[in-house]
PDB file of C-alpha atoms in Angstrom:
ATOM      1  CA  MET A   1     109.227  61.823  35.958  1.00 67.00           C
ATOM      2  CA  GLY A   2     112.447  61.040  34.079  1.00 68.00           C
ATOM      3  CA  SER A   3     116.018  62.304  34.144  1.00 65.00           C
ATOM      4  CA  VAL A   4     115.209  65.144  31.719  1.00 72.00           C
ATOM      5  CA  GLU A   5     112.486  66.544  33.938  1.00 80.00           C
ATOM      6  CA  VAL A   6     114.676  66.297  36.982  1.00 80.00           C
ATOM      7  CA  LEU A   7     117.458  68.186  35.088  1.00 76.00           C
ATOM      8  CA  ALA A   8     115.042  70.823  34.003  1.00 85.00           C
ATOM      9  CA  ALA A   9     113.800  71.351  37.523  1.00 87.00           C
ATOM     10  CA  LEU A  10     117.311  71.608  38.849  1.00 84.00           C
ATOM     11  CA  LEU A  11     118.071  74.250  36.140  1.00 86.00           C
ATOM     12  CA  VAL A  12     115.034  76.306  37.122  1.00 90.00           C
ATOM     13  CA  LEU A  13     116.076  76.151  40.815  1.00 88.00           C
ATOM     14  CA  LEU A  14     119.574  77.322  39.921  1.00 83.00           C
ATOM     15  CA  ILE A  15     118.166  80.290  38.009  1.00 88.00           C
ATOM     16  CA  VAL A  16     115.711  81.207  40.742  1.00 88.00           C
ATOM     17  CA  PHE A  17     118.235  81.045  43.498  1.00 85.00           C
ATOM     18  CA  ARG A  18     121.332  82.167  41.592  1.00 82.00           C
ATOM     19  CA  GLU A  19     121.909  85.153  43.850  1.00 81.00           C
ATOM     20  CA  GLN A  20     121.767  83.186  47.018  1.00 78.00           C
ATOM     21  CA  LEU A  21     124.104  80.551  45.518  1.00 75.00           C
ATOM     22  CA  ALA A  22     126.573  83.070  44.371  1.00 75.00           C
ATOM     23  CA  ALA A  23     126.715  84.500  47.892  1.00 74.00           C
ATOM     24  CA  ALA A  24     127.220  81.090  49.310  1.00 69.00           C
ATOM     25  CA  LEU A  25     130.026  80.316  46.903  1.00 69.00           C
ATOM     26  CA  SER A  26     131.912  83.386  47.464  1.00 73.00           C
ATOM     27  CA  GLY A  27     133.779  82.071  50.552  1.00 77.00           C
ATOM     28  CA  PRO A  28     137.511  81.270  50.019  1.00 81.00           C
ATOM     29  CA  ARG A  29     137.145  77.614  50.962  1.00 80.00           C
ATOM     30  CA  LEU A  30     134.271  77.013  48.698  1.00 81.00           C
ATOM     31  CA  GLN A  31     136.021  78.719  45.810  1.00 82.00           C
ATOM     32  CA  THR A  32     139.013  76.507  46.507  1.00 83.00           C
ATOM     33  CA  TRP A  33     136.768  73.484  46.445  1.00 83.00           C
ATOM     34  CA  THR A  34     135.045  74.607  43.154  1.00 84.00           C
ATOM     35  CA  THR A  35     138.442  75.213  41.462  1.00 83.00           C
ATOM     36  CA  VAL A  36     139.787  71.804  42.353  1.00 78.00           C
ATOM     37  CA  PHE A  37     136.581  70.094  41.345  1.00 82.00           C
ATOM     38  CA  VAL A  38     136.240  71.860  37.975  1.00 83.00           C
ATOM     39  CA  SER A  39     139.959  71.404  37.048  1.00 78.00           C
ATOM     40  CA  VAL A  40     139.862  67.673  37.729  1.00 74.00           C
ATOM     41  CA  LEU A  41     136.724  67.264  35.474  1.00 78.00           C
ATOM     42  CA  VAL A  42     138.054  69.544  32.709  1.00 79.00           C
ATOM     43  CA  GLN A  43     141.212  67.513  32.455  1.00 70.00           C
ATOM     44  CA  ALA A  44     139.740  64.157  32.773  1.00 71.00           C
ATOM     45  CA  VAL A  45     136.504  64.396  30.604  1.00 77.00           C
ATOM     46  CA  PRO A  46     138.155  64.301  27.183  1.00 77.00           C
ATOM     47  CA  PHE A  47     140.084  61.181  28.090  1.00 70.00           C
ATOM     48  CA  LEU A  48     136.961  59.624  29.551  1.00 70.00           C
ATOM     49  CA  VAL A  49     134.827  60.248  26.439  1.00 77.00           C
ATOM     50  CA  PHE A  50     137.523  59.085  24.076  1.00 74.00           C
ATOM     51  CA  GLY A  51     138.196  55.940  26.005  1.00 67.00           C
ATOM     52  CA  VAL A  52     134.548  55.058  26.254  1.00 70.00           C
ATOM     53  CA  LEU A  53     133.928  55.511  22.479  1.00 77.00           C
ATOM     54  CA  LEU A  54     137.008  53.492  21.511  1.00 70.00           C
ATOM     55  CA  SER A  55     136.225  50.713  24.032  1.00 64.00           C
ATOM     56  CA  ALA A  56     132.697  50.392  22.707  1.00 72.00           C
ATOM     57  CA  VAL A  57     134.025  50.206  19.069  1.00 76.00           C
ATOM     58  CA  ILE A  58     136.505  47.418  20.019  1.00 67.00           C
ATOM     59  CA  ALA A  59     133.930  45.513  22.190  1.00 66.00           C
ATOM     60  CA  VAL A  60     131.246  45.518  19.534  1.00 74.00           C
ATOM     61  CA  PHE A  61     133.038  45.384  16.112  1.00 78.00           C
ATOM     62  CA  VAL A  62     135.992  43.156  17.060  1.00 71.00           C
ATOM     63  CA  PRO A  63     134.695  39.482  17.016  1.00 73.00           C
ATOM     64  CA  ARG A  64     135.095  38.201  20.441  1.00 63.00           C
ATOM     65  CA  SER A  65     136.519  34.945  19.137  1.00 68.00           C
ATOM     66  CA  PHE A  66     139.464  36.872  17.898  1.00 73.00           C
ATOM     67  CA  TRP A  67     140.941  36.913  21.437  1.00 66.00           C
ATOM     68  CA  ALA A  68     140.641  33.082  21.809  1.00 65.00           C
ATOM     69  CA  ARG A  69     142.407  32.584  18.435  1.00 75.00           C
ATOM     70  CA  ALA A  70     145.191  35.092  19.271  1.00 79.00           C
ATOM     71  CA  LEU A  71     146.210  33.688  22.681  1.00 82.00           C
ATOM     72  CA  PRO A  72     148.637  30.717  23.152  1.00 87.00           C
ATOM     73  CA  ARG A  73     147.024  27.494  24.001  1.00 81.00           C
ATOM     74  CA  HIS A  74     149.189  26.869  27.002  1.00 88.00           C
ATOM     75  CA  PRO A  75     147.456  28.707  29.928  1.00 89.00           C
ATOM     76  CA  ALA A  76     150.734  29.798  31.516  1.00 92.00           C
ATOM     77  CA  LEU A  77     151.883  31.459  28.281  1.00 93.00           C
ATOM     78  CA  ALA A  78     148.359  32.930  27.575  1.00 92.00           C
ATOM     79  CA  VAL A  79     148.521  34.933  30.873  1.00 93.00           C
ATOM     80  CA  PRO A  80     151.303  37.308  29.935  1.00 93.00           C
ATOM     81  CA  VAL A  81     149.977  37.640  26.252  1.00 91.00           C
ATOM     82  CA  ALA A  82     146.532  38.502  27.564  1.00 88.00           C
ATOM     83  CA  SER A  83     147.997  40.992  30.007  1.00 90.00           C
ATOM     84  CA  ALA A  84     149.873  42.764  27.107  1.00 89.00           C
ATOM     85  CA  ALA A  85     146.688  42.613  24.923  1.00 84.00           C
ATOM     86  CA  GLY A  86     145.184  45.194  27.461  1.00 78.00           C
ATOM     87  CA  VAL A  87     147.407  47.821  25.719  1.00 79.00           C
ATOM     88  CA  VAL A  88     145.050  47.730  22.684  1.00 74.00           C
ATOM     89  CA  LEU A  89     141.755  48.198  24.628  1.00 67.00           C
ATOM     90  CA  PRO A  90     141.266  51.739  25.689  1.00 61.00           C
ATOM     91  CA  GLY A  91     138.389  51.899  28.207  1.00 60.00           C
ATOM     92  CA  CYS A  92     137.725  51.860  31.819  1.00 66.00           C
ATOM     93  CA  GLU A  93     137.348  48.906  34.214  1.00 69.00           C
ATOM     94  CA  CYS A  94     133.501  49.034  33.825  1.00 65.00           C
ATOM     95  CA  GLY A  95     134.031  47.579  30.236  1.00 65.00           C
ATOM     96  CA  SER A  96     136.824  45.091  31.124  1.00 75.00           C
ATOM     97  CA  VAL A  97     134.546  43.108  33.372  1.00 75.00           C
ATOM     98  CA  PRO A  98     131.858  42.124  30.828  1.00 69.00           C
ATOM     99  CA  ILE A  99     134.658  41.673  28.144  1.00 72.00           C
ATOM    100  CA  ALA A 100     136.521  39.279  30.362  1.00 78.00           C
ATOM    101  CA  GLY A 101     133.241  37.337  30.844  1.00 73.00           C
ATOM    102  CA  SER A 102     132.792  37.210  27.167  1.00 68.00           C
ATOM    103  CA  LEU A 103     136.292  35.770  26.790  1.00 74.00           C
ATOM    104  CA  ILE A 104     135.616  33.054  29.214  1.00 79.00           C
ATOM    105  CA  ARG A 105     132.401  32.091  27.443  1.00 71.00           C
ATOM    106  CA  ARG A 106     134.383  31.933  24.182  1.00 68.00           C
ATOM    107  CA  GLY A 107     136.806  29.403  25.587  1.00 74.00           C
ATOM    108  CA  VAL A 108     139.554  31.537  26.812  1.00 83.00           C
ATOM    109  CA  THR A 109     141.168  30.102  29.975  1.00 88.00           C
ATOM    110  CA  PRO A 110     139.931  32.070  33.024  1.00 91.00           C
ATOM    111  CA  ALA A 111     143.484  32.891  34.160  1.00 93.00           C
ATOM    112  CA  ALA A 112     144.225  34.787  30.834  1.00 92.00           C
ATOM    113  CA  ALA A 113     140.719  36.477  30.908  1.00 89.00           C
ATOM    114  CA  LEU A 114     141.269  37.641  34.487  1.00 93.00           C
ATOM    115  CA  ALA A 115     144.824  38.936  33.614  1.00 93.00           C
ATOM    116  CA  PHE A 116     143.247  40.823  30.731  1.00 89.00           C
ATOM    117  CA  LEU A 117     140.633  42.130  33.026  1.00 89.00           C
ATOM    118  CA  LEU A 118     143.194  43.625  35.433  1.00 94.00           C
ATOM    119  CA  ALA A 119     145.592  44.983  32.741  1.00 92.00           C
ATOM    120  CA  ALA A 120     143.173  46.504  30.218  1.00 88.00           C
ATOM    121  CA  PRO A 121     141.994  49.480  32.392  1.00 88.00           C
ATOM    122  CA  ALA A 122     145.593  50.336  33.619  1.00 89.00           C
ATOM    123  CA  VAL A 123     147.915  49.941  30.636  1.00 89.00           C
ATOM    124  CA  ASN A 124     145.929  51.068  27.680  1.00 86.00           C
ATOM    125  CA  PRO A 125     147.185  54.122  25.707  1.00 88.00           C
ATOM    126  CA  VAL A 126     144.339  56.480  26.881  1.00 85.00           C
ATOM    127  CA  VAL A 127     145.194  55.938  30.550  1.00 90.00           C
ATOM    128  CA  LEU A 128     149.003  56.156  30.019  1.00 92.00           C
ATOM    129  CA  ALA A 129     148.561  59.427  28.060  1.00 91.00           C
ATOM    130  CA  ALA A 130     146.260  60.779  30.820  1.00 91.00           C
ATOM    131  CA  THR A 131     148.935  59.848  33.299  1.00 94.00           C
ATOM    132  CA  ALA A 132     151.584  61.651  31.377  1.00 95.00           C
ATOM    133  CA  VAL A 133     149.326  64.796  31.127  1.00 93.00           C
ATOM    134  CA  ALA A 134     148.563  64.637  34.877  1.00 93.00           C
ATOM    135  CA  PHE A 135     152.287  64.289  35.858  1.00 95.00           C
ATOM    136  CA  PRO A 136     154.175  66.419  33.301  1.00 93.00           C
ATOM    137  CA  GLY A 137     157.204  66.732  35.500  1.00 87.00           C
ATOM    138  CA  ALA A 138     157.362  62.991  36.357  1.00 91.00           C
ATOM    139  CA  PRO A 139     157.433  60.774  33.253  1.00 91.00           C
ATOM    140  CA  GLU A 140     158.675  57.965  35.359  1.00 95.00           C
ATOM    141  CA  MET A 141     155.070  57.692  36.730  1.00 96.00           C
ATOM    142  CA  VAL A 142     154.005  56.459  33.269  1.00 95.00           C
ATOM    143  CA  LEU A 143     156.618  53.776  33.309  1.00 96.00           C
ATOM    144  CA  GLY A 144     155.932  52.819  36.924  1.00 96.00           C
ATOM    145  CA  ARG A 145     152.234  52.496  36.295  1.00 96.00           C
ATOM    146  CA  ALA A 146     152.594  50.386  33.120  1.00 95.00           C
ATOM    147  CA  VAL A 147     155.201  47.959  34.631  1.00 96.00           C
ATOM    148  CA  ALA A 148     153.570  47.545  37.991  1.00 96.00           C
ATOM    149  CA  SER A 149     150.095  47.009  36.534  1.00 96.00           C
ATOM    150  CA  LEU A 150     151.425  44.435  34.007  1.00 95.00           C
ATOM    151  CA  VAL A 151     153.166  42.579  36.743  1.00 96.00           C
ATOM    152  CA  VAL A 152     150.108  42.558  38.938  1.00 97.00           C
ATOM    153  CA  ALA A 153     147.891  41.218  36.113  1.00 95.00           C
ATOM    154  CA  MET A 154     150.423  38.461  35.373  1.00 96.00           C
ATOM    155  CA  VAL A 155     150.892  37.394  38.970  1.00 97.00           C
ATOM    156  CA  MET A 156     147.122  37.166  39.597  1.00 96.00           C
ATOM    157  CA  GLY A 157     146.708  35.250  36.335  1.00 95.00           C
ATOM    158  CA  TRP A 158     149.400  32.672  37.497  1.00 96.00           C
ATOM    159  CA  LEU A 159     147.936  32.613  40.891  1.00 96.00           C
ATOM    160  CA  TRP A 160     144.570  31.730  39.487  1.00 95.00           C
ATOM    161  CA  LEU A 161     146.155  28.892  37.446  1.00 93.00           C
ATOM    162  CA  ARG A 162     147.677  27.527  40.698  1.00 92.00           C
ATOM    163  CA  LEU A 163     145.000  28.167  43.199  1.00 92.00           C
ATOM    164  CA  GLY A 164     141.728  28.975  41.386  1.00 89.00           C
ATOM    165  CA  ARG A 165     138.778  26.642  40.936  1.00 86.00           C
ATOM    166  CA  ALA A 166     136.347  26.585  38.079  1.00 82.00           C
ATOM    167  CA  ASP A 167     133.271  26.370  40.393  1.00 83.00           C
ATOM    168  CA  TRP A 168     134.169  29.768  41.910  1.00 88.00           C
ATOM    169  CA  ILE A 169     133.225  31.443  38.517  1.00 86.00           C
ATOM    170  CA  ARG A 170     129.578  31.831  37.445  1.00 76.00           C
ATOM    171  CA  LEU A 171     129.751  32.423  33.677  1.00 61.00           C
ATOM    172  CA  PRO A 172     128.290  35.797  32.787  1.00 48.00           C
ATOM    173  CA  ARG A 173     125.384  36.545  30.393  1.00 54.00           C
ATOM    174  CA  ARG A 174     124.053  39.945  29.019  1.00 52.00           C
ATOM    175  CA  PRO A 175     120.618  39.213  27.886  1.00 52.00           C
ATOM    176  CA  GLU A 176     119.912  42.883  27.048  1.00 50.00           C
ATOM    177  CA  LEU A 177     122.339  42.694  24.076  1.00 52.00           C
ATOM    178  CA  ASP A 178     121.293  39.323  22.845  1.00 55.00           C
ATOM    179  CA  GLY A 179     120.117  39.850  19.241  1.00 61.00           C
ATOM    180  CA  ALA A 180     120.872  43.504  19.113  1.00 67.00           C
ATOM    181  CA  SER A 181     122.320  45.012  15.972  1.00 77.00           C
ATOM    182  CA  ARG A 182     125.936  46.281  16.137  1.00 77.00           C
ATOM    183  CA  GLY A 183     124.698  49.914  16.237  1.00 82.00           C
ATOM    184  CA  ALA A 184     122.312  49.245  19.163  1.00 81.00           C
ATOM    185  CA  ALA A 185     124.926  47.398  21.011  1.00 76.00           C
ATOM    186  CA  PHE A 186     127.508  50.133  20.419  1.00 81.00           C
ATOM    187  CA  TRP A 187     125.267  52.884  21.767  1.00 82.00           C
ATOM    188  CA  ALA A 188     124.162  50.684  24.704  1.00 78.00           C
ATOM    189  CA  ALA A 189     127.796  50.121  25.576  1.00 72.00           C
ATOM    190  CA  VAL A 190     128.592  53.834  25.302  1.00 78.00           C
ATOM    191  CA  ARG A 191     125.647  54.796  27.388  1.00 77.00           C
ATOM    192  CA  HIS A 192     126.430  52.214  30.105  1.00 69.00           C
ATOM    193  CA  ASP A 193     130.173  53.368  30.407  1.00 67.00           C
ATOM    194  CA  VAL A 194     129.444  57.009  30.256  1.00 73.00           C
ATOM    195  CA  VAL A 195     126.760  56.789  33.033  1.00 71.00           C
ATOM    196  CA  HIS A 196     128.855  54.600  35.245  1.00 63.00           C
ATOM    197  CA  ALA A 197     132.277  55.972  34.636  1.00 63.00           C
ATOM    198  CA  GLY A 198     131.165  59.598  34.338  1.00 70.00           C
ATOM    199  CA  GLY A 199     129.236  59.309  37.574  1.00 69.00           C
ATOM    200  CA  PHE A 200     132.114  57.850  39.533  1.00 66.00           C
ATOM    201  CA  LEU A 201     134.396  60.504  38.067  1.00 68.00           C
ATOM    202  CA  VAL A 202     132.195  63.272  39.397  1.00 77.00           C
ATOM    203  CA  VAL A 203     132.079  61.516  42.845  1.00 73.00           C
ATOM    204  CA  GLY A 204     135.894  61.154  42.709  1.00 69.00           C
ATOM    205  CA  ALA A 205     136.375  64.780  41.728  1.00 76.00           C
ATOM    206  CA  MET A 206     134.166  65.856  44.548  1.00 81.00           C
ATOM    207  CA  ALA A 207     136.025  63.664  46.943  1.00 76.00           C
ATOM    208  CA  ALA A 208     139.455  65.091  45.787  1.00 72.00           C
ATOM    209  CA  ALA A 209     138.231  68.684  46.270  1.00 79.00           C
ATOM    210  CA  SER A 210     136.775  67.863  49.701  1.00 81.00           C
ATOM    211  CA  ILE A 211     140.042  66.289  50.834  1.00 74.00           C
ATOM    212  CA  ASN A 212     141.894  69.341  49.726  1.00 72.00           C
ATOM    213  CA  VAL A 213     139.603  71.672  51.587  1.00 79.00           C
ATOM    214  CA  LEU A 214     138.042  69.772  54.613  1.00 80.00           C
ATOM    215  CA  VAL A 215     140.848  67.628  55.772  1.00 74.00           C
ATOM    216  CA  PRO A 216     143.292  69.585  57.996  1.00 77.00           C
ATOM    217  CA  GLU A 217     146.733  70.002  56.254  1.00 73.00           C
ATOM    218  CA  ARG A 218     148.513  68.550  59.310  1.00 79.00           C
ATOM    219  CA  TRP A 219     146.481  65.294  59.046  1.00 80.00           C
ATOM    220  CA  LEU A 220     147.443  64.782  55.514  1.00 76.00           C
ATOM    221  CA  GLN A 221     151.064  65.756  56.300  1.00 80.00           C
ATOM    222  CA  THR A 222     151.146  63.209  59.063  1.00 86.00           C
ATOM    223  CA  LEU A 223     150.126  60.528  56.762  1.00 85.00           C
ATOM    224  CA  ALA A 224     152.325  61.751  53.987  1.00 87.00           C
ATOM    225  CA  ASP A 225     155.447  61.790  56.195  1.00 88.00           C
ATOM    226  CA  SER A 226     155.164  58.076  56.942  1.00 90.00           C
ATOM    227  CA  PRO A 227     156.022  56.004  53.947  1.00 90.00           C
ATOM    228  CA  VAL A 228     154.013  53.005  55.136  1.00 92.00           C
ATOM    229  CA  LEU A 229     150.933  54.885  56.265  1.00 92.00           C
ATOM    230  CA  SER A 230     150.904  57.098  53.116  1.00 93.00           C
ATOM    231  CA  VAL A 231     150.998  53.963  50.805  1.00 95.00           C
ATOM    232  CA  LEU A 232     148.168  52.211  52.765  1.00 95.00           C
ATOM    233  CA  ALA A 233     146.107  55.497  53.104  1.00 92.00           C
ATOM    234  CA  LEU A 234     146.072  55.982  49.296  1.00 94.00           C
ATOM    235  CA  ALA A 235     145.528  52.311  48.514  1.00 95.00           C
ATOM    236  CA  VAL A 236     142.351  52.350  50.721  1.00 91.00           C
ATOM    237  CA  LEU A 237     141.353  55.739  49.260  1.00 88.00           C
ATOM    238  CA  ALA A 238     141.579  54.268  45.704  1.00 90.00           C
ATOM    239  CA  VAL A 239     139.185  51.476  46.795  1.00 87.00           C
ATOM    240  CA  LEU A 240     136.706  53.827  48.346  1.00 81.00           C
ATOM    241  CA  LEU A 241     136.737  56.533  45.541  1.00 79.00           C
ATOM    242  CA  SER A 242     136.154  54.079  42.699  1.00 76.00           C
ATOM    243  CA  ILE A 243     137.409  56.407  40.068  1.00 80.00           C
ATOM    244  CA  CYS A 244     137.517  55.574  36.388  1.00 78.00           C
ATOM    245  CA  SER A 245     141.053  54.681  35.325  1.00 85.00           C
ATOM    246  CA  GLU A 246     140.952  57.316  32.606  1.00 79.00           C
ATOM    247  CA  ALA A 247     140.530  60.013  35.157  1.00 81.00           C
ATOM    248  CA  ASP A 248     142.276  58.782  38.387  1.00 89.00           C
ATOM    249  CA  ALA A 249     145.632  60.282  37.386  1.00 92.00           C
ATOM    250  CA  PHE A 250     144.309  63.742  37.672  1.00 89.00           C
ATOM    251  CA  VAL A 251     142.865  63.017  41.127  1.00 87.00           C
ATOM    252  CA  ALA A 252     146.214  61.490  42.157  1.00 92.00           C
ATOM    253  CA  ALA A 253     148.109  64.512  40.877  1.00 91.00           C
ATOM    254  CA  SER A 254     145.853  66.835  43.101  1.00 86.00           C
ATOM    255  CA  LEU A 255     147.020  64.822  46.203  1.00 88.00           C
ATOM    256  CA  SER A 256     150.389  66.623  46.195  1.00 87.00           C
ATOM    257  CA  GLN A 257     150.994  66.186  49.933  1.00 88.00           C
ATOM    258  CA  PHE A 258     151.824  62.511  49.185  1.00 93.00           C
ATOM    259  CA  SER A 259     154.943  60.977  47.718  1.00 93.00           C
ATOM    260  CA  LEU A 260     155.047  59.770  44.064  1.00 95.00           C
ATOM    261  CA  THR A 261     155.365  56.156  45.437  1.00 96.00           C
ATOM    262  CA  SER A 262     152.073  56.344  47.379  1.00 96.00           C
ATOM    263  CA  ARG A 263     150.395  57.995  44.376  1.00 96.00           C
ATOM    264  CA  LEU A 264     151.682  55.218  42.144  1.00 97.00           C
ATOM    265  CA  VAL A 265     150.053  52.765  44.532  1.00 97.00           C
ATOM    266  CA  PHE A 266     146.831  54.809  44.271  1.00 96.00           C
ATOM    267  CA  LEU A 267     146.994  54.502  40.445  1.00 96.00           C
ATOM    268  CA  VAL A 268     147.744  50.701  40.370  1.00 97.00           C
ATOM    269  CA  VAL A 269     145.183  49.685  42.963  1.00 96.00           C
ATOM    270  CA  GLY A 270     142.280  51.834  41.675  1.00 91.00           C
ATOM    271  CA  PRO A 271     141.687  50.199  38.296  1.00 92.00           C
ATOM    272  CA  MET A 272     141.956  46.664  39.794  1.00 93.00           C
ATOM    273  CA  VAL A 273     140.216  46.891  43.165  1.00 92.00           C
ATOM    274  CA  ASP A 274     137.533  49.343  44.093  1.00 83.00           C
ATOM    275  CA  LEU A 275     133.982  49.266  45.365  1.00 78.00           C
ATOM    276  CA  LYS A 276     132.270  49.329  41.962  1.00 75.00           C
ATOM    277  CA  LEU A 277     134.677  46.706  40.555  1.00 80.00           C
ATOM    278  CA  ILE A 278     134.011  44.404  43.506  1.00 83.00           C
ATOM    279  CA  SER A 279     130.201  44.746  43.046  1.00 77.00           C
ATOM    280  CA  MET A 280     130.463  44.240  39.230  1.00 73.00           C
ATOM    281  CA  GLN A 281     132.628  41.205  39.646  1.00 81.00           C
ATOM    282  CA  ALA A 282     130.214  39.805  42.177  1.00 81.00           C
ATOM    283  CA  GLY A 283     127.355  40.313  39.797  1.00 74.00           C
ATOM    284  CA  VAL A 284     129.147  38.906  36.787  1.00 73.00           C
ATOM    285  CA  PHE A 285     131.240  36.091  38.150  1.00 83.00           C
ATOM    286  CA  GLY A 286     129.572  35.493  41.456  1.00 82.00           C
ATOM    287  CA  ARG A 287     130.225  36.355  45.146  1.00 86.00           C
ATOM    288  CA  ARG A 288     132.345  33.300  45.697  1.00 90.00           C
ATOM    289  CA  PHE A 289     134.777  34.637  43.175  1.00 91.00           C
ATOM    290  CA  ALA A 290     134.721  38.283  44.354  1.00 88.00           C
ATOM    291  CA  VAL A 291     135.459  37.579  48.031  1.00 92.00           C
ATOM    292  CA  ARG A 292     138.551  35.707  46.969  1.00 93.00           C
ATOM    293  CA  PHE A 293     139.858  37.546  44.021  1.00 95.00           C
ATOM    294  CA  ALA A 294     139.500  41.237  45.257  1.00 93.00           C
ATOM    295  CA  PRO A 295     141.449  40.877  48.609  1.00 95.00           C
ATOM    296  CA  ALA A 296     144.156  38.873  46.857  1.00 96.00           C
ATOM    297  CA  THR A 297     144.441  41.552  44.116  1.00 96.00           C
ATOM    298  CA  PHE A 298     144.636  44.312  46.607  1.00 97.00           C
ATOM    299  CA  VAL A 299     147.497  42.687  48.460  1.00 97.00           C
ATOM    300  CA  VAL A 300     149.421  41.961  45.358  1.00 97.00           C
ATOM    301  CA  ALA A 301     148.849  45.382  43.870  1.00 97.00           C
ATOM    302  CA  VAL A 302     149.958  47.252  46.977  1.00 97.00           C
ATOM    303  CA  GLY A 303     153.087  45.085  47.224  1.00 96.00           C
ATOM    304  CA  VAL A 304     154.028  45.365  43.586  1.00 97.00           C
ATOM    305  CA  ALA A 305     153.376  49.064  43.210  1.00 97.00           C
ATOM    306  CA  GLY A 306     155.242  49.885  46.406  1.00 96.00           C
ATOM    307  CA  LEU A 307     158.255  47.967  45.179  1.00 96.00           C
ATOM    308  CA  ALA A 308     157.913  49.517  41.653  1.00 96.00           C
ATOM    309  CA  GLY A 309     157.859  53.064  43.337  1.00 95.00           C
ATOM    310  CA  ALA A 310     160.876  52.237  45.383  1.00 93.00           C
ATOM    311  CA  VAL A 311     162.853  51.161  42.417  1.00 94.00           C
ATOM    312  CA  LEU A 312     161.691  53.585  39.641  1.00 93.00           C
ATOM    313  CA  LEU A 313     160.754  56.668  41.567  1.00 87.00           C
TER     314      LEU A 313
END
């Protein structure tokens, strides 16, 4: 039995039990949950689809050796250039991990590739446009997200130059794409990103709706009233929810109880450190890399984003 058969069975069950489901969903709390869930999805899906398609085009049709030629040879200078290069790569963090691995295999210094890995999901035009749409009354959130994310990417790249070791990275390989045509590789990349990013988007929308409905308002207000607790709470929430960077702004916007600074921390931490990214980094680069890189990135991201929020917001 495949996914099509499972979907057909679910549709049949929905039709058979439609009256019972309608009665169950008539409660005010469930209606609020459904409204928040659907609104997050409707706003986020167009950005997600566009980002996935454009990311696959760039990953497949732009030669990977181009990045090695475009970066300065000096590693310390290559880090900020690689961070800024993330602006031209619309896509979620799911695509940045294998691309960073490809850059390392092509001879790019690991510090620059890792800076690119962190910057690309957070500062590309699709993500910044989604942030502007999600926060129409706070354009400074776009600037804060871009500046803080670039600074975190550069700091982590320079930290790797100073403290990183080559034997912590296991060079990646994607045998399923070896020898594949460009068309096959393109659709394989699209399917992979849509399945992974779309699935996590649905989970994130469900979590955001559940938080708005199930968590007592006084609990959220207690966290929101404390500047330190609100920042730490949303930083941890970003790690746990694992939302695609093209959709996380809409989830952050729904957490209206929290300050703009704490929500900026949510937007900076999420594309750089979350559960799916940690697992992907462990699978691509090795566990020795992930257990060192992810905690360090979390600390730097929280500190930089909190400082950026205090200054810009």
